[in-house]
Short mmCIF file of C-alpha atoms in Angstrom, two decimals:
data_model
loop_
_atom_site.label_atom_id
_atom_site.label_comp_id
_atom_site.label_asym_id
_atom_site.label_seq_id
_atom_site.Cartn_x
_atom_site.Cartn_y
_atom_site.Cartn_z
CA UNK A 339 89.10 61.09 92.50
CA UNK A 340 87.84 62.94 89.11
CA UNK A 341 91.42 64.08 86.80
CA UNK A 342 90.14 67.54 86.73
CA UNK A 343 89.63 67.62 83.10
CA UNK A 344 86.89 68.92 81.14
CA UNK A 345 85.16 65.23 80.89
CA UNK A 346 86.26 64.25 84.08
CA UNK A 347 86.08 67.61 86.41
CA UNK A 348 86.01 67.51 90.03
CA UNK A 349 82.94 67.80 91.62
CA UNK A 350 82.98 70.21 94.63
CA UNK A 351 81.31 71.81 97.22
CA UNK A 352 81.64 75.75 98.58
CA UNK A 353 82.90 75.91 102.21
CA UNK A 354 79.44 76.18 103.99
CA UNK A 355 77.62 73.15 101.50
CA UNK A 356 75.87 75.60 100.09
CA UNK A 357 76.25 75.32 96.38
CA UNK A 358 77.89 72.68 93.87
CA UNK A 359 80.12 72.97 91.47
CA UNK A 360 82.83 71.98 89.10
CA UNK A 361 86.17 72.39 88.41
CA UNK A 362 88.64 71.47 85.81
CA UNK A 363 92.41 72.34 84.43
CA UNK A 364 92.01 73.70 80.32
CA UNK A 365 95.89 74.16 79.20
CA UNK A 366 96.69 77.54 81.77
CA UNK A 367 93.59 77.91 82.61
CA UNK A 368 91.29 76.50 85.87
CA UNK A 369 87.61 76.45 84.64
CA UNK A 370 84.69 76.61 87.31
CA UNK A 371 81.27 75.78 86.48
CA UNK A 372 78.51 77.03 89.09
CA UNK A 373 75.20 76.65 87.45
CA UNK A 374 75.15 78.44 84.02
CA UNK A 375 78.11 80.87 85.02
CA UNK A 376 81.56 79.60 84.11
CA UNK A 377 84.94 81.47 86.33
CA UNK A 378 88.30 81.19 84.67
CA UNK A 379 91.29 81.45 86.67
CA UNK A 380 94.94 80.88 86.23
CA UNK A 381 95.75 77.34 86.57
CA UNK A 382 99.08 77.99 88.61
CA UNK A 383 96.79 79.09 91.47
CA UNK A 384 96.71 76.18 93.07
CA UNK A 385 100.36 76.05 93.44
CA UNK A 386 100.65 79.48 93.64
CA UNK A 387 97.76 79.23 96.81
CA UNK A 388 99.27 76.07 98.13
CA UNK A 389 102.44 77.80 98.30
CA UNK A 390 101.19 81.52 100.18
CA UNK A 391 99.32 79.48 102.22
CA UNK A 392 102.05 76.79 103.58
CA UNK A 393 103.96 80.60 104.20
CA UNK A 394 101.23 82.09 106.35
CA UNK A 395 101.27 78.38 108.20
CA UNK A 396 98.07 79.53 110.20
CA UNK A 397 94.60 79.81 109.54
CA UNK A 398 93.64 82.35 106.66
CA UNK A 399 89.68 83.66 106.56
CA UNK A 400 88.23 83.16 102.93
CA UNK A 401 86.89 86.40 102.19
CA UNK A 402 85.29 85.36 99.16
CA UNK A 403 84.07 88.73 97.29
CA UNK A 404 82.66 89.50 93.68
CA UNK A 405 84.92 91.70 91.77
CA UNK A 406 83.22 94.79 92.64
CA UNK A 407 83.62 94.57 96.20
CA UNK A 408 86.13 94.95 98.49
CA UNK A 409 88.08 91.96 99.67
CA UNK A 410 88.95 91.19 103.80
CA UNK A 411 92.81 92.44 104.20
CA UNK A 412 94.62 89.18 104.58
CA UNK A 413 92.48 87.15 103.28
CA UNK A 414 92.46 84.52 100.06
CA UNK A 415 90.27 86.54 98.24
CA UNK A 416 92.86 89.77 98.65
CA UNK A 417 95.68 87.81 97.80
CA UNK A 418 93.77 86.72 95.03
CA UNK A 419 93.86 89.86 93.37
CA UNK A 420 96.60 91.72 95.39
CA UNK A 421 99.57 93.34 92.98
CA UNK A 422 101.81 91.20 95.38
CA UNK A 423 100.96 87.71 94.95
CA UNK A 424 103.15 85.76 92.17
CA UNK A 425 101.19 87.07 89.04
CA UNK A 426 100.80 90.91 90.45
CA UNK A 427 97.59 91.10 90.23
CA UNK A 428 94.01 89.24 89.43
CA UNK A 429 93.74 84.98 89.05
CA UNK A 430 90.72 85.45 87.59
CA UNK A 431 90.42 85.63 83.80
CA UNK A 432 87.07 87.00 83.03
CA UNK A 433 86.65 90.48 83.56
CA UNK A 434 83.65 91.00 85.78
CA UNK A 435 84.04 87.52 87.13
CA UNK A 436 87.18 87.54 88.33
CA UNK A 437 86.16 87.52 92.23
CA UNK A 438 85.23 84.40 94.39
CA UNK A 439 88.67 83.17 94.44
CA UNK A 440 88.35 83.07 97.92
CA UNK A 441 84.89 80.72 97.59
CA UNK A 442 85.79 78.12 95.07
CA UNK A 443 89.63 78.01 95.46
CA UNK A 444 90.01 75.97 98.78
CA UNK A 445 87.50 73.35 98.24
CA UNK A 446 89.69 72.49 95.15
CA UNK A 447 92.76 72.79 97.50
CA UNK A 448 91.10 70.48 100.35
CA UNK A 449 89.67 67.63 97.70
CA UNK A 450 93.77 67.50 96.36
CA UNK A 451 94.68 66.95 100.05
CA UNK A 452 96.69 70.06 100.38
CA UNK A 453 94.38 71.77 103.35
CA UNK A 454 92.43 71.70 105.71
CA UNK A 455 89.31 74.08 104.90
CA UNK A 456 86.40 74.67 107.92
CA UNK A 457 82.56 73.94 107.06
CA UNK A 458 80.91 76.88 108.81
CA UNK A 459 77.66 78.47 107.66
CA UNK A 460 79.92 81.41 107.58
CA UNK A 461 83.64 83.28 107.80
CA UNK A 462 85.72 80.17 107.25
CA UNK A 463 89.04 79.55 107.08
CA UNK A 464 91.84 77.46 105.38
CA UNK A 465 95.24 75.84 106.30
CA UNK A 466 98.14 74.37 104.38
CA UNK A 467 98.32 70.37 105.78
CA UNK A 468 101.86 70.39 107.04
CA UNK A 469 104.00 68.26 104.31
CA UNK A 470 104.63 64.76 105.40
CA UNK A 471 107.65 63.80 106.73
CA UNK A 472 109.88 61.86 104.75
CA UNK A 473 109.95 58.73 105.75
CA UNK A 474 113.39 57.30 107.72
CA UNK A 475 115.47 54.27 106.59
CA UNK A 476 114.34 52.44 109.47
CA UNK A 477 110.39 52.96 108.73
CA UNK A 478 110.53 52.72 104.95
CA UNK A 479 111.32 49.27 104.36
CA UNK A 480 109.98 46.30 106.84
CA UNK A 481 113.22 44.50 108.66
CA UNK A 482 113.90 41.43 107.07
CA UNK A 483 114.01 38.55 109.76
#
């Protein structure tokens, strides 16, 4: 897997396969390059989206949106920008581009292996992964014979 740096960015895909792109941490910030247009977000998103979604433990629709518009109620893209999340307010850096958090956010999430994302040609949805269980002192080391 890529480190997520600017020489070295992750290489992603948006939920339906419908456009590449790439992705990469810059100090506090979370660059994403989709053709010519580069998104900046907050870099503690993916924590901070890890996190909200491991709380909602169900599915959550995407609702990716462009700043202008209006985001789904309850979904990424309104918590994305919702006065309630952990920065009270907008990840996105760049006014005028500050939308799509809800497009390019999970396929980050799902290539780290921290959920489970749906490929639909339309309204899809992510999932925390449930954390692994820890493992027991009888499965963690082989019985010595």
């Amino acid at each position: 897997m890529a480190a997520g740096t600017e020489h070295d960015p992750w290489q992603l895909a948006t939920a339906p396969g419908s456009s590449n792109y790439t992705m990469y941490v810059d100090d506090d910030e979370l660059v994403c390059v989709v053709g010519s247009t580069t998104l900046r977000y907050r870099a503690r998103a993916i924590d901070d989206l890890t996190a909200w979604l491991g709380e909602r433990a169900d599915w959550v629709a995407l609702g990716a949106a462009d700043e202008q518009k209006a985001a789904a109620e309850g979904s990424v893209e309104a918590w994305g920008r919702s006065e309630s999340n952990p920065v009270g307010g907008w990840y996105g850096l760049r006014k005028g581009y500050r939308g799509r958090f809800g497009m390019y956010l999970p396929p980050l999430l799902e290539a780290l292996g921290r959920v489970e994302l749906t490929h639909d040609a339309r309204n899809n949805r992510v999932r925390a992964l449930a954390a692994p269980l820890p493992p027991t002192a009888t499965s963690s080391s082989p019985a010595s014979t």
